[in-house]
Coordinates of C-alpha atoms in Angstrom, one line a residue:
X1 CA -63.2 141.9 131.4
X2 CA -64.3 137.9 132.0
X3 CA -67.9 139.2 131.9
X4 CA -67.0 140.6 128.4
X5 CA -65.5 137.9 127.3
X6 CA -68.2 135.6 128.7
X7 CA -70.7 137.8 126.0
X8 CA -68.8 137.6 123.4
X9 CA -68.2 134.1 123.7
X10 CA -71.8 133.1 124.1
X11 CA -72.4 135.7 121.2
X12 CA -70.1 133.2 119.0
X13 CA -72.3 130.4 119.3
X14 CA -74.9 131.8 117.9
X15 CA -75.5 132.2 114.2
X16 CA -74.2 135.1 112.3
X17 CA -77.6 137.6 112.4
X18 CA -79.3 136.4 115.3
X19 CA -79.9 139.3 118.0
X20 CA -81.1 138.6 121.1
X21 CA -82.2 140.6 124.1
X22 CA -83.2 139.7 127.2
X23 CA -85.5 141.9 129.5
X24 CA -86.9 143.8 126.4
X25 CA -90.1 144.3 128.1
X26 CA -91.2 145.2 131.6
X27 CA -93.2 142.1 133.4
X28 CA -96.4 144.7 133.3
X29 CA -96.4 145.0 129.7
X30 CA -95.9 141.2 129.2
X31 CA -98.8 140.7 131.8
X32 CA -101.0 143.2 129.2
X33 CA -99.6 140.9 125.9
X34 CA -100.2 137.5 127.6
X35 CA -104.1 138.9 128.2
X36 CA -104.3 140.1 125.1
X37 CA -103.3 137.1 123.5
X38 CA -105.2 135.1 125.4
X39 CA -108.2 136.6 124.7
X40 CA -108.3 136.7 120.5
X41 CA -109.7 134.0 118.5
X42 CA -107.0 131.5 118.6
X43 CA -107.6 128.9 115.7
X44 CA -105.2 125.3 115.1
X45 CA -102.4 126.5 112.6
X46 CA -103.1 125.1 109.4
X47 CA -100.2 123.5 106.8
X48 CA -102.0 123.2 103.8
X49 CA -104.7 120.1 104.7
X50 CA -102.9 119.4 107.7
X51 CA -103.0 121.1 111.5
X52 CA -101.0 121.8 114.1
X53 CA -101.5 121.7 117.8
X54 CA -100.5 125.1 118.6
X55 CA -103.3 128.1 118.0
X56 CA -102.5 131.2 116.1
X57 CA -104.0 134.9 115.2
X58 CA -102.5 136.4 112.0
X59 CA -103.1 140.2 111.6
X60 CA -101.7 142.2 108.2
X61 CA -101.1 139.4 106.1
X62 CA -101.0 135.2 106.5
X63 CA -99.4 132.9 104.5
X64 CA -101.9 130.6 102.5
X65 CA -100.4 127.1 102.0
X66 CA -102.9 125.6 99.5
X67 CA -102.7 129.1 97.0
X68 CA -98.9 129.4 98.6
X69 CA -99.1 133.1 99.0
X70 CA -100.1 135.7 101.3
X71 CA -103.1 136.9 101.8
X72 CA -104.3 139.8 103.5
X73 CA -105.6 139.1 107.2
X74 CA -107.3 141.2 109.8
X75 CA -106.0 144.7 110.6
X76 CA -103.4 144.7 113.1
X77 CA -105.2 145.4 116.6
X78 CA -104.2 149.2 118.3
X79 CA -102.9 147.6 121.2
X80 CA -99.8 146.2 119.0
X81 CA -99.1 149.7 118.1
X82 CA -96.9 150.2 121.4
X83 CA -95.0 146.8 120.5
X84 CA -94.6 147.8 116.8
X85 CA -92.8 151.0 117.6
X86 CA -90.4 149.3 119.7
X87 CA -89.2 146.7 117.8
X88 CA -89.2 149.1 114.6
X89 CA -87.1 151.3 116.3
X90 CA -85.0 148.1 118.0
X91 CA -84.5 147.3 114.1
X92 CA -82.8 150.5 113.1
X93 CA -83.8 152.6 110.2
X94 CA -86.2 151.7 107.6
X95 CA -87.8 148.9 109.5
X96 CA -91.5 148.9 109.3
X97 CA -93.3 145.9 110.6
X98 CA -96.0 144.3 108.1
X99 CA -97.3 141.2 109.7
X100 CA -97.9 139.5 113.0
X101 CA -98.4 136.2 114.5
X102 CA -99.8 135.7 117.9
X103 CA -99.1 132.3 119.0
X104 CA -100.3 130.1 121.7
X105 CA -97.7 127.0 122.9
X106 CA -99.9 124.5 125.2
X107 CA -97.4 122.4 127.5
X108 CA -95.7 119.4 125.2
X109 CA -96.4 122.1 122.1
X110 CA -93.4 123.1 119.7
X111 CA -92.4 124.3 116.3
X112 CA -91.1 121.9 113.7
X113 CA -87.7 122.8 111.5
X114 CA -88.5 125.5 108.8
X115 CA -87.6 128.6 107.7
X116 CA -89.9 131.5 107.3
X117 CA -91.1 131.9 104.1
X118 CA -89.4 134.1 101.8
X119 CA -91.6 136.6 101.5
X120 CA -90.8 137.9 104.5
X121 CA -87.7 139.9 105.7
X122 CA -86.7 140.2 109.3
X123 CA -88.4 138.0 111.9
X124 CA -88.5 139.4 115.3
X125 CA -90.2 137.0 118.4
X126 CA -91.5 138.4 121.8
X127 CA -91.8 135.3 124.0
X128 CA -94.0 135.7 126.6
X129 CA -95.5 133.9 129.9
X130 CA -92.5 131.1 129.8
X131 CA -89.0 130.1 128.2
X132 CA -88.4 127.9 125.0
X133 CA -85.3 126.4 123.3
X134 CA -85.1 128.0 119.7
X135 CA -82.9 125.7 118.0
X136 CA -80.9 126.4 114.6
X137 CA -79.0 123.7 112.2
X138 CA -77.8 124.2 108.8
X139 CA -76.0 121.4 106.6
X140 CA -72.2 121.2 107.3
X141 CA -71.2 118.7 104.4
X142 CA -72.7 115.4 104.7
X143 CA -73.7 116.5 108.3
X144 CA -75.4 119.4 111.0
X145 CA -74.4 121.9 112.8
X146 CA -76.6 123.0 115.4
X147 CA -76.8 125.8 118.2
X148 CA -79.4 126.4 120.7
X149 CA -80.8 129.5 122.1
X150 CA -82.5 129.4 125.4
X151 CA -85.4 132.1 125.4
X152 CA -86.3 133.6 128.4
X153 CA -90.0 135.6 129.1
X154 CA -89.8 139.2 128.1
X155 CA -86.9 139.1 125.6
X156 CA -86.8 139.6 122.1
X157 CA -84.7 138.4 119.2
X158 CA -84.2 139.1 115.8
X159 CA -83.4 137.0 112.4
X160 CA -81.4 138.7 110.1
X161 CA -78.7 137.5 107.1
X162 CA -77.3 133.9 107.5
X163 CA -79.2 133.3 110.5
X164 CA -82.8 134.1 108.7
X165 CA -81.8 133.1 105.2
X166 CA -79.2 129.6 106.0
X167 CA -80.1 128.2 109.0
X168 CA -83.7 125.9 109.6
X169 CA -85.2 126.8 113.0
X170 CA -87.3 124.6 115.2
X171 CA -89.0 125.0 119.0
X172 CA -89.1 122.7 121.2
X173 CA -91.7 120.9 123.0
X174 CA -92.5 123.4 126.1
X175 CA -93.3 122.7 129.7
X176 CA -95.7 125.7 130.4
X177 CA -97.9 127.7 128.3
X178 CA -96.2 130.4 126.1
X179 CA -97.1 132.7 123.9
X180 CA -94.9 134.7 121.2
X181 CA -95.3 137.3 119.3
X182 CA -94.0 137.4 116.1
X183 CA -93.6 140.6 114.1
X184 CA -92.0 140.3 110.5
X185 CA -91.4 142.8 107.6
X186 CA -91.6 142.1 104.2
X187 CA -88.8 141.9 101.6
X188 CA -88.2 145.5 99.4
X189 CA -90.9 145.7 96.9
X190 CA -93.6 143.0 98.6
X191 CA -97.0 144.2 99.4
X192 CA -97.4 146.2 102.5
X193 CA -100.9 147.3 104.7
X194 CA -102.6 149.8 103.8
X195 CA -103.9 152.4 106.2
X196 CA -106.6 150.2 107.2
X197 CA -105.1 147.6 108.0
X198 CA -102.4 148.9 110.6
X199 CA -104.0 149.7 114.1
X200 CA -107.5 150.4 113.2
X201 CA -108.9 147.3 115.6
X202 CA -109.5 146.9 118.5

């Protein structure tokens, strides 16, 4: 019973649609993401004119900040497909994922607030290689509230509801190198990939 209470207290502090698992992948298979990942084409992410320090590889679709919509990117690679299935079947019914962002974190590197954009649905995050703290805050009158999140290697969470649509998210500067992978759907009635575009690469 104290360990059950213990969960469910640690489960209060954290906002309402926020699911997080730890241990949702075996250290092999994080071994094969991290060399994966390692090995695309990482390029700075780019805000409009401006770039950030960590690297990125989008594959289905990427947000364009200068047209500020997305655009199709290249096909998601085969090698995802294992990943895909899990976290659409983690998701429950009707989840299909429709973009993904590979991410590189260099020690020192983080993620400024935000919230995704709005084109997208549910965000689930694979973290991989080394922990992070994902932080949350949302206005509380003429102040913030804020709850932290301490991601460990291998686990997975998933933004849903107030926790996706009210709260700002940031990252914090890492010690180690990380990666993440970040597998969102899109809203009811968005574009999805064709054929082609879903694990056809390599």
């Amino acid at each position: 019973m104290p360990d059950q209470l213990a969960l469910f207290a640690e489960k209060a502090r954290l906002p309402e649609g926020l699911d997080y698992v730890p241990g949702f992948i075996s250290r092999e298979e994080e071994l094969e993401l991290v060399g994966h990942a390692s090995g695309l084409p990482l390029q700075p992410f780019q805000f409009g004119q401006y770039e950030g320090k960590r690297r990125v590889a989008s594959f289905g679709w990427r947000y364009d900040y200068s047209a500020r919509r997305l655009l199709p990117a290249d096909p998601i690679p085969c090698w995802l497909n294992p990943l895909i299935h899990r976290i659409e079947t983690f998701g429950g019914p009707g989840i299909r994922v429709a973009q993904i962002l590979c991410t590189e974190y260099q020690p020192g590197v983080g993620i400024g607030w935000h919230r995704d954009k709005p084109h997208f649905d549910r965000i689930f995050g694979i973290s991989l290689a080394s922990s992070c703290k994902l932080r949350f805050r949302r206005t509380l009158g003429d102040t913030w509230e804020r709850l932290a999140l301490e991601v460990e290697p291998r686990s997975v969470y998933k933004m849903s509801g107030a926790s996706r649509l009210e709260w700002e998210h940031s990252i914090s500067a890492v010690d180690e190198l990380r990666y993440s992978v970040t597998l969102r759907t899109l809203k009811s009635g968005g574009d999805v990939p064709s054929a082609d575009q879903k694990g056809s690469s390599s």
